[in-house]
mmCIF file of C-alpha atoms in Angstrom:
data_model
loop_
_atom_site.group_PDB
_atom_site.id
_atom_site.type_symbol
_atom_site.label_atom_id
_atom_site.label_comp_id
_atom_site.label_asym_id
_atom_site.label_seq_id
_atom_site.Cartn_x
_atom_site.Cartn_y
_atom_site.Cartn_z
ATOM 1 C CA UNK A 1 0.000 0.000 0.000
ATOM 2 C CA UNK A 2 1.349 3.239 -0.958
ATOM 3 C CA UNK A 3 1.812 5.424 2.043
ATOM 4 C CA UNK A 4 1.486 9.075 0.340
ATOM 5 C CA UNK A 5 -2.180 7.836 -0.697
ATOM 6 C CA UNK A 6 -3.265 7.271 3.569
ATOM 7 C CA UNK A 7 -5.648 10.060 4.589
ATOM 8 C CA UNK A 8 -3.219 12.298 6.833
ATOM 9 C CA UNK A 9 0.286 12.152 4.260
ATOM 10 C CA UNK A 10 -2.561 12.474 1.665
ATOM 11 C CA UNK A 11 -3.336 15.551 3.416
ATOM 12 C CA UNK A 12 -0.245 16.788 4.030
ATOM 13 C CA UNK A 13 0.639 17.093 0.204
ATOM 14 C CA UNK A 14 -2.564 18.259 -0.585
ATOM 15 C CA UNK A 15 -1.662 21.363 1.886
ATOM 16 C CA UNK A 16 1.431 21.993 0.292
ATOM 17 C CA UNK A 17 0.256 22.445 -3.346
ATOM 18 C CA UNK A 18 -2.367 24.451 -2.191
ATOM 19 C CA UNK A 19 -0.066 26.598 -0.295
ATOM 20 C CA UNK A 20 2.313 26.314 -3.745
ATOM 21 C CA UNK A 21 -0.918 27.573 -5.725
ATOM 22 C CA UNK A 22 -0.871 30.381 -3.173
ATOM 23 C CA UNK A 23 1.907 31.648 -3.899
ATOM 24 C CA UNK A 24 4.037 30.897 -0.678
ATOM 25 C CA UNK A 25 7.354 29.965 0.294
ATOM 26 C CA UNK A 26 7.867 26.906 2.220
ATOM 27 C CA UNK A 27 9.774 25.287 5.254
ATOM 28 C CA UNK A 28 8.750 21.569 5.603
ATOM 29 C CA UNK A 29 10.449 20.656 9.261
ATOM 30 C CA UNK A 30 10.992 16.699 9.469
ATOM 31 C CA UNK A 31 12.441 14.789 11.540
ATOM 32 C CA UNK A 32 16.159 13.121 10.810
ATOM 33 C CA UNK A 33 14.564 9.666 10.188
ATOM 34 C CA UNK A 34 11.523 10.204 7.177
ATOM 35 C CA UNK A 35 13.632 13.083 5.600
ATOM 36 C CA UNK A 36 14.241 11.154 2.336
ATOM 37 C CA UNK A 37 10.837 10.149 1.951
ATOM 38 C CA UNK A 38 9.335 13.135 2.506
ATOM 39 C CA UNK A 39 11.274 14.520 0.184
ATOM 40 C CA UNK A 40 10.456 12.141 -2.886
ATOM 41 C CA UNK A 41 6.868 12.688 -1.852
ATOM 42 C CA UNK A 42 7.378 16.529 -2.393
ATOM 43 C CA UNK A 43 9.126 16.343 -5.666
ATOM 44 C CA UNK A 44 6.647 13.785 -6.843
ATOM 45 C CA UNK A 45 3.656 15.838 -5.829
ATOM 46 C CA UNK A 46 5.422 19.289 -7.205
ATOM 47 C CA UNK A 47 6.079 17.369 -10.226
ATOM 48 C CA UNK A 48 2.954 16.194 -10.984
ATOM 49 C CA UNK A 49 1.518 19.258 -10.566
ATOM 50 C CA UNK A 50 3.762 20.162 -13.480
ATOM 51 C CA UNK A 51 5.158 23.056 -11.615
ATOM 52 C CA UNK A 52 8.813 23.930 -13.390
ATOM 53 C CA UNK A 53 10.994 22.497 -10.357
ATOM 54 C CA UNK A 54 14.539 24.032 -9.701
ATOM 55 C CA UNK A 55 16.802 21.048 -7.559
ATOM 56 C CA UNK A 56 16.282 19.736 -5.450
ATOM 57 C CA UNK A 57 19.974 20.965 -4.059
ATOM 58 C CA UNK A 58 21.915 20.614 -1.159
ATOM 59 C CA UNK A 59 23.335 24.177 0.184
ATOM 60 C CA UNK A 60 26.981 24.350 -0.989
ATOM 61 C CA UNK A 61 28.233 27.910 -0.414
ATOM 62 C CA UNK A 62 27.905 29.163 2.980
ATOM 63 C CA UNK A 63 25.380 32.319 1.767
ATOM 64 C CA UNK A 64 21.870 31.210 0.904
ATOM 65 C CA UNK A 65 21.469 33.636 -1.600
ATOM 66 C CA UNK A 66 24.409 32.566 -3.522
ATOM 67 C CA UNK A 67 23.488 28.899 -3.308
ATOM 68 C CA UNK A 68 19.980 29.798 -4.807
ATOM 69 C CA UNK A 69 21.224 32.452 -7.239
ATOM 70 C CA UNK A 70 23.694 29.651 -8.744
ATOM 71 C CA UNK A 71 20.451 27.082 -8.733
ATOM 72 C CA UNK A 72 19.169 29.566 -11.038
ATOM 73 C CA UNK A 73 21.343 29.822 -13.412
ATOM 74 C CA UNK A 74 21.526 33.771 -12.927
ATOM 75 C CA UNK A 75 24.801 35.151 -14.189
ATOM 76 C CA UNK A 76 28.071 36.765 -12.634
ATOM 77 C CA UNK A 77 26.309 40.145 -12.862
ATOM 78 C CA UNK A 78 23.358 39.059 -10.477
ATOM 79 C CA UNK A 79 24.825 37.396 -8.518
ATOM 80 C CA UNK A 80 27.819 39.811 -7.851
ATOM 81 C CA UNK A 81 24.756 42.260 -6.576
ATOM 82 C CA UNK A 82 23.959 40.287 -3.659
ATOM 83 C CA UNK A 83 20.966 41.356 -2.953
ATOM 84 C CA UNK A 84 17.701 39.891 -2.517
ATOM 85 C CA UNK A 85 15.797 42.745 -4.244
ATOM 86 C CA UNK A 86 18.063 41.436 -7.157
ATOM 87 C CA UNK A 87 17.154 37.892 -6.984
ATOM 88 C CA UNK A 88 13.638 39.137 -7.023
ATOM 89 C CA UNK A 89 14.304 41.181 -10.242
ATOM 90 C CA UNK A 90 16.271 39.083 -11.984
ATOM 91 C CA UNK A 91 13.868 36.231 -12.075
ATOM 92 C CA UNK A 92 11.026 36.643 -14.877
ATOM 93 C CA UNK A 93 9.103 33.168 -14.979
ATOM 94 C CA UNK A 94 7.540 31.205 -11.966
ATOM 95 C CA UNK A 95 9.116 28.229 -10.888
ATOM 96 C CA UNK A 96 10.147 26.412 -7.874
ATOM 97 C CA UNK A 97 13.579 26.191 -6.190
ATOM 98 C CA UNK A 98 13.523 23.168 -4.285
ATOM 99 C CA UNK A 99 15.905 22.612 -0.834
ATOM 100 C CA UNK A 100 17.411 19.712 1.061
ATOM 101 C CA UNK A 101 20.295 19.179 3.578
ATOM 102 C CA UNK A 102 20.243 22.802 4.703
ATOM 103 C CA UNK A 103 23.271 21.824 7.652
ATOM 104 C CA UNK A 104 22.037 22.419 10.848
ATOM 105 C CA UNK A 105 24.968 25.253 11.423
ATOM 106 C CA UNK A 106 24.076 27.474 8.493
ATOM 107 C CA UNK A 107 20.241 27.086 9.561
ATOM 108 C CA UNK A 108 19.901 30.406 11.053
ATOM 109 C CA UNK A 109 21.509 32.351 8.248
ATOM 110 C CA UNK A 110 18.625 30.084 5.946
ATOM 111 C CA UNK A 111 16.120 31.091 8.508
ATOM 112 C CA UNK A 112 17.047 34.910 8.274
ATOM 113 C CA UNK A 113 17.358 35.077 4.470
ATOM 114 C CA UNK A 114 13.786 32.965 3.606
ATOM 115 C CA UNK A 115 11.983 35.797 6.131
ATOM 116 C CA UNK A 116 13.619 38.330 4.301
ATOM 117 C CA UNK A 117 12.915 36.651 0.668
ATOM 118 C CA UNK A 118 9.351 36.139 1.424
ATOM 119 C CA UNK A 119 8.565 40.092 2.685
ATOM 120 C CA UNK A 120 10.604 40.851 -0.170
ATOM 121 C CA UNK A 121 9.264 38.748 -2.755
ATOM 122 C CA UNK A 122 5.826 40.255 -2.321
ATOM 123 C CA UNK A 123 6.544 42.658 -4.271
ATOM 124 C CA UNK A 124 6.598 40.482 -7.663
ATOM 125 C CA UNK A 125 4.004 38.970 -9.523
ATOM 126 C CA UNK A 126 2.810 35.531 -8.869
ATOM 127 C CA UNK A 127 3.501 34.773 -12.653
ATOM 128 C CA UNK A 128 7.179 36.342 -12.531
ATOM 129 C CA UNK A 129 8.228 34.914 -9.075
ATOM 130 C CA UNK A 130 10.772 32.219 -7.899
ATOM 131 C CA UNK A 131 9.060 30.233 -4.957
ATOM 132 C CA UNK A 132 11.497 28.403 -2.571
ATOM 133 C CA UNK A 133 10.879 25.417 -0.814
ATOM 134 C CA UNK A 134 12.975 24.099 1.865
ATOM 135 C CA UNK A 135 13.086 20.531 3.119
ATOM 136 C CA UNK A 136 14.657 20.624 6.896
ATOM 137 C CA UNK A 137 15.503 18.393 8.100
ATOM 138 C CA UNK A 138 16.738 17.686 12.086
ATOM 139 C CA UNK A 139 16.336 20.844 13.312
ATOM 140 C CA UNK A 140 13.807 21.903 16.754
ATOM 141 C CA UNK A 141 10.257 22.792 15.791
ATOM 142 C CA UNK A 142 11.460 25.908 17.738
ATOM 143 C CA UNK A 143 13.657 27.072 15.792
ATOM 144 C CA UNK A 144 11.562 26.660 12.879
ATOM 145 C CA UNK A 145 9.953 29.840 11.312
ATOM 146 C CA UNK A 146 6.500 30.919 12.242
ATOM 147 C CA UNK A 147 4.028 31.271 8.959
ATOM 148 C CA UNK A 148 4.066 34.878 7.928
ATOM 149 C CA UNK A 149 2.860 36.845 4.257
ATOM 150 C CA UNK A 150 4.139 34.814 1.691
ATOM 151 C CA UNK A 151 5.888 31.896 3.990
ATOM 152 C CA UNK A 152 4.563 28.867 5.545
ATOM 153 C CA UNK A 153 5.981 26.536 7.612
ATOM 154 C CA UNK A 154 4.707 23.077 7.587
ATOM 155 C CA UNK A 155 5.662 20.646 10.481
ATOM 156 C CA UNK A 156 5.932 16.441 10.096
ATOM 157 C CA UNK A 157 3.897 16.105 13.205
ATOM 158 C CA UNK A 158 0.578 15.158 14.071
ATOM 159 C CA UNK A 159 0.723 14.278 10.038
ATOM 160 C CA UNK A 160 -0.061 10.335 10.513
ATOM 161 C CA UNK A 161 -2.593 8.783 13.038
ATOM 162 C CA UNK A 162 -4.024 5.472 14.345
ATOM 163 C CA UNK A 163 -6.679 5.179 11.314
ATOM 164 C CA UNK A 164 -3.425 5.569 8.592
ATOM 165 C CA UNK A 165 -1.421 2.758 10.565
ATOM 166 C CA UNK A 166 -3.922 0.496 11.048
ATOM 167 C CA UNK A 167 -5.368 0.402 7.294
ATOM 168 C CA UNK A 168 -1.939 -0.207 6.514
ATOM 169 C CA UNK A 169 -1.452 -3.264 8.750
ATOM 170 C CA UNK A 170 -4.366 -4.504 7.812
ATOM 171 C CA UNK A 171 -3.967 -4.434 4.210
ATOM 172 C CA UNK A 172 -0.567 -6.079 5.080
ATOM 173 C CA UNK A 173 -1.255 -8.316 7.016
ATOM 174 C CA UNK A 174 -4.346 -9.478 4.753
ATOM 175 C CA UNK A 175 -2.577 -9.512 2.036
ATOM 176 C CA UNK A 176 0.594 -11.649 3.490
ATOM 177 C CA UNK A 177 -0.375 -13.931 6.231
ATOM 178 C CA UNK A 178 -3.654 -16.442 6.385
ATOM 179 C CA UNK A 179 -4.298 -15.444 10.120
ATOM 180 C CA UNK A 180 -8.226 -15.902 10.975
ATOM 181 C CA UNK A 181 -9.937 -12.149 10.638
ATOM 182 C CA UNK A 182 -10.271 -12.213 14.469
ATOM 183 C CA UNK A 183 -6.768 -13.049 14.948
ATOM 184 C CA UNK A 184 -5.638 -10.420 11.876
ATOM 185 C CA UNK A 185 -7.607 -7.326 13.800
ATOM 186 C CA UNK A 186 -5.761 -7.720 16.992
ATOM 187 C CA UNK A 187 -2.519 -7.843 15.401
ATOM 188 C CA UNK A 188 -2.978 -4.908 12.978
ATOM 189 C CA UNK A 189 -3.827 -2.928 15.946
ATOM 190 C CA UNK A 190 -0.927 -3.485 18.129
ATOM 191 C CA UNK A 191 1.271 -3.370 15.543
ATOM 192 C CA UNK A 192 -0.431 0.197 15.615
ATOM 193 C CA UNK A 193 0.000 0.883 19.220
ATOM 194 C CA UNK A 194 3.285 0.058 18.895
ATOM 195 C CA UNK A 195 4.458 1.377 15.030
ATOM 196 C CA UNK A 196 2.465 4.640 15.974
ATOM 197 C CA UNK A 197 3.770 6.994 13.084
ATOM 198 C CA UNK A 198 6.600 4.969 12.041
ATOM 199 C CA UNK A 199 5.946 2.728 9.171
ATOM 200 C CA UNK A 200 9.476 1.334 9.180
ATOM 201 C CA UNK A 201 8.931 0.129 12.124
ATOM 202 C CA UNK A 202 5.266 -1.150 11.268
ATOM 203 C CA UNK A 203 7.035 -3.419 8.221
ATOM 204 C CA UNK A 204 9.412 -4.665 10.423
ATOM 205 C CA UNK A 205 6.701 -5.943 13.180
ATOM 206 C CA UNK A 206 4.566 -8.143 10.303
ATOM 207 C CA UNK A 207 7.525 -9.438 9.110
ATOM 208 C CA UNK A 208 8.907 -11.108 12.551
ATOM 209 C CA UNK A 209 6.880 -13.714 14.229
ATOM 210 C CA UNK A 210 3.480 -13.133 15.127
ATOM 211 C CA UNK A 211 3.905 -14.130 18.278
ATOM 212 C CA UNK A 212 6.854 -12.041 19.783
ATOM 213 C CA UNK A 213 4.531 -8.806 19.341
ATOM 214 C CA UNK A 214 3.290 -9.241 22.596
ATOM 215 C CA UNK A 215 6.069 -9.659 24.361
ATOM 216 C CA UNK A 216 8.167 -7.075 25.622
ATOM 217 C CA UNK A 217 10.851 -9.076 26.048
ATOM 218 C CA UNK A 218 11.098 -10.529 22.438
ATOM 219 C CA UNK A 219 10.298 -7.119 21.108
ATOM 220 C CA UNK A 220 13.460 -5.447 22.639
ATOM 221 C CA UNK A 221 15.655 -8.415 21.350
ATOM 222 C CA UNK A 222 14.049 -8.687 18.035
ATOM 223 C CA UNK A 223 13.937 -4.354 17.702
ATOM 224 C CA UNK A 224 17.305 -4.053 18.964
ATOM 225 C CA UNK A 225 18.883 -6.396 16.253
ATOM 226 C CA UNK A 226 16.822 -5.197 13.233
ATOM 227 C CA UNK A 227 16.554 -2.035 13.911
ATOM 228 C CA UNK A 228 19.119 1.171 14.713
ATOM 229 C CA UNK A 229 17.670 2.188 18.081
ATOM 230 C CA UNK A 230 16.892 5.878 18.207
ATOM 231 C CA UNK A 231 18.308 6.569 20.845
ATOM 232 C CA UNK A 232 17.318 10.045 21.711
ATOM 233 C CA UNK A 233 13.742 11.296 22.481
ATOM 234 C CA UNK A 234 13.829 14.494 20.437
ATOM 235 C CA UNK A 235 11.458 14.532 18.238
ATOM 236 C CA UNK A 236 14.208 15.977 15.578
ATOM 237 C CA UNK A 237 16.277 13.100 16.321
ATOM 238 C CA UNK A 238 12.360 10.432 15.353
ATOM 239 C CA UNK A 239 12.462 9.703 19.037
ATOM 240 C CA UNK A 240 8.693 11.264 19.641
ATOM 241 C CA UNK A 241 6.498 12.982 17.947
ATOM 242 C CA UNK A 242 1.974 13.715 18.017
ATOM 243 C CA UNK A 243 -0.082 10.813 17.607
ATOM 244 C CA UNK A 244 -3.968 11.405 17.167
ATOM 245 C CA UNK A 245 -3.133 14.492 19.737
ATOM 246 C CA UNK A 246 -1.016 12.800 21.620
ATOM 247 C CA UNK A 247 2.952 13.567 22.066
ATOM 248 C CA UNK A 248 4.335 10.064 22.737
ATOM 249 C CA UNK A 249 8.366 8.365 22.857
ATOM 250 C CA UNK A 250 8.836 5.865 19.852
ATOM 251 C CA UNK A 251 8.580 2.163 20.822
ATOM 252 C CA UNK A 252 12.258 1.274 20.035
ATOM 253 C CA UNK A 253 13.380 4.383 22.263
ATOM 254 C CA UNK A 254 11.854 3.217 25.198
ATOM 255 C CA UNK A 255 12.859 -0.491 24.715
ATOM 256 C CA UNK A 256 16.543 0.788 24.365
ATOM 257 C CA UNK A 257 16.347 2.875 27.540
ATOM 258 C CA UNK A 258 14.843 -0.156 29.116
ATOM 259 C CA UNK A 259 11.295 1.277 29.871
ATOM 260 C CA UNK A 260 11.109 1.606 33.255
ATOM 261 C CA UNK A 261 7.710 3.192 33.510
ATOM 262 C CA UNK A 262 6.308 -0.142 31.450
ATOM 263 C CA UNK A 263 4.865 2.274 28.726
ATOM 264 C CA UNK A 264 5.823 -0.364 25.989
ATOM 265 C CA UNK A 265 3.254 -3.293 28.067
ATOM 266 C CA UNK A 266 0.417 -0.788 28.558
ATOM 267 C CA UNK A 267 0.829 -0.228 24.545
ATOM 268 C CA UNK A 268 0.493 -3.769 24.222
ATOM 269 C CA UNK A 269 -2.926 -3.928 26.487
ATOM 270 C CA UNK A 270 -4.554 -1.484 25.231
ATOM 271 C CA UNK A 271 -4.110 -2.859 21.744
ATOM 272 C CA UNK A 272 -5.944 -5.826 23.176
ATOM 273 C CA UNK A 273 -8.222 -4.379 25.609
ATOM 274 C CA UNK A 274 -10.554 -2.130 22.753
ATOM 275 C CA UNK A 275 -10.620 -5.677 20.267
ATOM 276 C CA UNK A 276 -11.132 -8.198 23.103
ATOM 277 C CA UNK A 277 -13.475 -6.129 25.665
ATOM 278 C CA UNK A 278 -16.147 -6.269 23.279
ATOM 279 C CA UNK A 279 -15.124 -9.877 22.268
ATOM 280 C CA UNK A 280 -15.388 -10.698 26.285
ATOM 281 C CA UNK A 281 -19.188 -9.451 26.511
ATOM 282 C CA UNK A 282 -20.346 -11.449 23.330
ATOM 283 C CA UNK A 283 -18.539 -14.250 24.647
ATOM 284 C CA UNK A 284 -20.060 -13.649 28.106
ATOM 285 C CA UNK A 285 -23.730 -12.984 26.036
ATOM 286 C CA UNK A 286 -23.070 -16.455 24.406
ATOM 287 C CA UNK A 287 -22.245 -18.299 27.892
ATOM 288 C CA UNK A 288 -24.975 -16.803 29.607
ATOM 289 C CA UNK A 289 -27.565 -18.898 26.365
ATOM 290 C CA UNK A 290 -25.514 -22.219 26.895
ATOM 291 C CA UNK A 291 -26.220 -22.338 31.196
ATOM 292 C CA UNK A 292 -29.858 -21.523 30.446
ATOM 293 C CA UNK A 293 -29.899 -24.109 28.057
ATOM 294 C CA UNK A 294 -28.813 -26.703 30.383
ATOM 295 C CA UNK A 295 -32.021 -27.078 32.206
ATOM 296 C CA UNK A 296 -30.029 -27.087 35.266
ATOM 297 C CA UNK A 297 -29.904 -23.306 36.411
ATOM 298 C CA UNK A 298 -33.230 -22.584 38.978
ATOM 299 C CA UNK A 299 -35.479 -19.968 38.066
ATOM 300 C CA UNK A 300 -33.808 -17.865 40.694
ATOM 301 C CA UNK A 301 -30.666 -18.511 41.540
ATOM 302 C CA UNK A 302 -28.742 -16.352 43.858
ATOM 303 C CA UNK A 303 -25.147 -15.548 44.726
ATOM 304 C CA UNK A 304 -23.532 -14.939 48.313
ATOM 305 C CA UNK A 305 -27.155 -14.892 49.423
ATOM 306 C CA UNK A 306 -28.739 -12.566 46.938
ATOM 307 C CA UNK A 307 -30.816 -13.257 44.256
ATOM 308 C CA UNK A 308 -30.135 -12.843 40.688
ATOM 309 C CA UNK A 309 -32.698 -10.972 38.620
ATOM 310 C CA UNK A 310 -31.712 -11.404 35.036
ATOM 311 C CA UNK A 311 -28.878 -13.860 34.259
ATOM 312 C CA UNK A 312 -27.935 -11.713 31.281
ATOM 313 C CA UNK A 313 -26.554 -8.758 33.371
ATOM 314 C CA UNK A 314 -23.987 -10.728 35.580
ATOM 315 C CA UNK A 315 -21.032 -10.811 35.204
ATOM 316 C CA UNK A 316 -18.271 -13.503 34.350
ATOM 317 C CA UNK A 317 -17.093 -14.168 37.841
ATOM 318 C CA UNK A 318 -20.871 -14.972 39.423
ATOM 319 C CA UNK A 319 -21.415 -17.088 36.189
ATOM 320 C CA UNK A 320 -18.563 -19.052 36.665
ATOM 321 C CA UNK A 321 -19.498 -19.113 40.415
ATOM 322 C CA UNK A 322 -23.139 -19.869 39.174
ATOM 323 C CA UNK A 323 -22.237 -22.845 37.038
ATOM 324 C CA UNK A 324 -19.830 -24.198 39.672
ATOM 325 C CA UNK A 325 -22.975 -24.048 42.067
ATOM 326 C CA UNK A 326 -25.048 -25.813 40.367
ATOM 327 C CA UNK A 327 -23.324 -28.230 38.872
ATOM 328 C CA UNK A 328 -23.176 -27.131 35.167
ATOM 329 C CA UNK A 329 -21.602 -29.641 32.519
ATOM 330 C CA UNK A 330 -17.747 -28.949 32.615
ATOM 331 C CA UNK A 331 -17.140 -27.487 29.382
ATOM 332 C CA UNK A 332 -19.235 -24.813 30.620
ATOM 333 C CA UNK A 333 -17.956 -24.398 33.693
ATOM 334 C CA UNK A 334 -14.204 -24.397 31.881
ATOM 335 C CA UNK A 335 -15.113 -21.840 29.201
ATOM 336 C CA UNK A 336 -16.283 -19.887 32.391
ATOM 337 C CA UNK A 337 -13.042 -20.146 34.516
ATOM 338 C CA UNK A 338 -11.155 -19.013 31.014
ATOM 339 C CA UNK A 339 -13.417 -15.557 30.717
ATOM 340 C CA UNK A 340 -12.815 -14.713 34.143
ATOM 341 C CA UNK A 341 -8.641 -15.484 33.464
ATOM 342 C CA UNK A 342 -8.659 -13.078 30.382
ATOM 343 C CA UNK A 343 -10.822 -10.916 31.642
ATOM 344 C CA UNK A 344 -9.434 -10.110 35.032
ATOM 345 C CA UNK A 345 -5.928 -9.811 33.108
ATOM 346 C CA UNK A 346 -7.268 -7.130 31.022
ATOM 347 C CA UNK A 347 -8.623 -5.218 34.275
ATOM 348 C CA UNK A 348 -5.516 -5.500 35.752
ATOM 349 C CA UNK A 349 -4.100 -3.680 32.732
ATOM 350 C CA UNK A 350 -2.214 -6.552 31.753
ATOM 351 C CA UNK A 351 -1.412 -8.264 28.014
ATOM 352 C CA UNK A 352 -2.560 -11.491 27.112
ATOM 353 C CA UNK A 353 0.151 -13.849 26.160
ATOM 354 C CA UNK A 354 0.539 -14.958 22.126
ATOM 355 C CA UNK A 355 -1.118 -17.811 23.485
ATOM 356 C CA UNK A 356 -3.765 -17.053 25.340
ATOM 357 C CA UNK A 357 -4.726 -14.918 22.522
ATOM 358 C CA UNK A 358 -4.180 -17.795 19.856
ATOM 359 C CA UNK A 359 -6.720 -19.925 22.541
ATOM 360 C CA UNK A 360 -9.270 -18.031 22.807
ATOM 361 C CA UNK A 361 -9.622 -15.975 19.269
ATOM 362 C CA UNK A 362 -8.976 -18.875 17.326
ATOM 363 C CA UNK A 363 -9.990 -21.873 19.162
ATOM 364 C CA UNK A 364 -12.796 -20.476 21.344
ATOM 365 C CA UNK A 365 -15.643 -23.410 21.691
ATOM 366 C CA UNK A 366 -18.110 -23.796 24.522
#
């Protein structure tokens, strides 16, 4: 599945040529680790638009305005002017001058000269303007530019979310495995809790063994040897970043700092607890047809002394203790004892195993 064509990267581009139709000048901050493919998505989406593209280029000189002047093609005489008010004159058809690799120490002097090129460039016609469009890569979201006339600054955050990842699991997983649907749905969504906006990382979880997804401890070997650990939780650096509103640490930088607050295992629950939960009550629905279809359970039964109005609305502990009572035929009274397991797990905010998942999504009989 292509990526670029998920709702929020969909998005994103969609933004950017409109802010390109506008007229603007833009900074695209991303972080060290989806640089390069947000920038073939750019140049793919600028050059579809059929937009006439300058680069993209990698700052050489040490003077922005020399760098883009020689992009240009401009000769000796503009360019010995130095001035932007030159640039601006000296360019007579619209087109794009596209920016990558801007080093981290010249970024100020970039960030100076692109607020001073957009005021400036104002001045020109739309149809006689150069727009420049910077790819940044690495560097703080603070010391990125605010959006002013004429420049917009477009951050790689927030960008993907849980309804992007999890289409893309699922299509993956659908598409490569034969896993029963049940067994496909939990998957796909904890390799979501876990991949959040990271779909390196979501390739690399359906490839390994189902099974070592839930488990912390497999997931920190198998992470650490497949993957280069980011090792720093800046979100420049890919460490953390927004998540359907949420600012949250990348899985493989908690594993490699060890995780001591457990935030990789509550990942891993709730991942299970919104598929199974509602799994639980149907399964609990189903039980409660099977004991009153024994001919066994009294008309009204009662438990620790009180009676029970409507079997439907207990829960799975007073069924089990219900069936054990009065005798129900063992199968019931096992398939009992196993709800109450996985379900008092899941309250106590902790993960199934690979196992007891396999058991009771796959093989679940009464």
């Amino acid at each position: 599945m292509d990526v670029w064509g998920l709702p929020g990267p969909a998005a994103f581009l969609h933004s950017l040529k409109g802010a390109v139709r506008d007229g603007e000048n833009i900074v695209v901050g991303v972080p060290e680790t989806v640089a390069d493919d947000v920038l073939r998505a750019v140049e793919n989406c600028l050059q579809a638009a059929q937009w006439s593209i300058i680069g993209p280029f990698k700052p050489e000189a040490r003077n922005p305005l020399e760098d883009v002047c020689v992009e240009l093609g401009l000769g000796a005489h503009e360019r010995a002017s130095r001035s932007i008010a030159a640039l601006i004159e000296a360019v007579t058809d619209r087109c794009l001058v596209l920016v990558y690799g801007v080093p981290g120490d010249q970024w100020a002097v970039w960030h100076r000269f692109l607020e001073e090129y957009a005021s400036a460039c104002r001045s020109r016609e739309l149809a006689d303007r150069a727009q420049i469009v910077v790819i940044v890569r690495g560097i703080p979201i603070k010391q990125l530019p605010r959006s002013a006339p004429a420049l917009t600054c477009m951050v790689w955050d927030g960008v993907v979310g849980e309804a992007d990842v999890l289409g893309y699991a699922m299509n993956a997983l659908k598409s490569g495995t034969r896993h029963p649907p049940c067994l496909t749905k939990v998957i796909s969504r904890t390799v979501t809790a876990l991949a959040l906006w990271d779909f390196d990382l979501a390739d690399r979880l359906i490839a390994i063994d189902w099974r070592s997804i839930f488990s912390v401890s497999d997931l920190r070997a198998v992470l650490t040897a497949q993957t280069s650990a980011v090792h720093s939780f800046t979100w420049e650096a890919g460490g953390s970043g927004t998540f359907d509103g949420t600012f949250l640490r990348h899985t493989a930088s908690l594993l490699a700092e060890g995780d001591p607050e457990g935030q990789v295992a509550m990942r891993l629950w709730a991942a299970q607890a919104s598929e199974l939960f509602p799994s639980l009550e149907l399964c609990r629905r189903d039980l409660v047809k099977h004991m009153r279809g024994t001919n066994r359970m009294p008309a009204s039964p009662h438990i620790n002394g009180e009676p029970v109005g409507d079997l439907a609305e207990v829960e799975i502990g007073g069924l089990l203790y219900l069936a054990q009572m009065y005798t129900l035929p063992p199968d019931i009274v096992r398939t009992a004892a196993k709800y109450r397991r996985l379900r008092n797990k899941l309250a106590h905010l902790e993960p199934l195993s690979a196992d007891e998942l396999y058991e009771f999504l796959v093989n679940r009989s009464h």
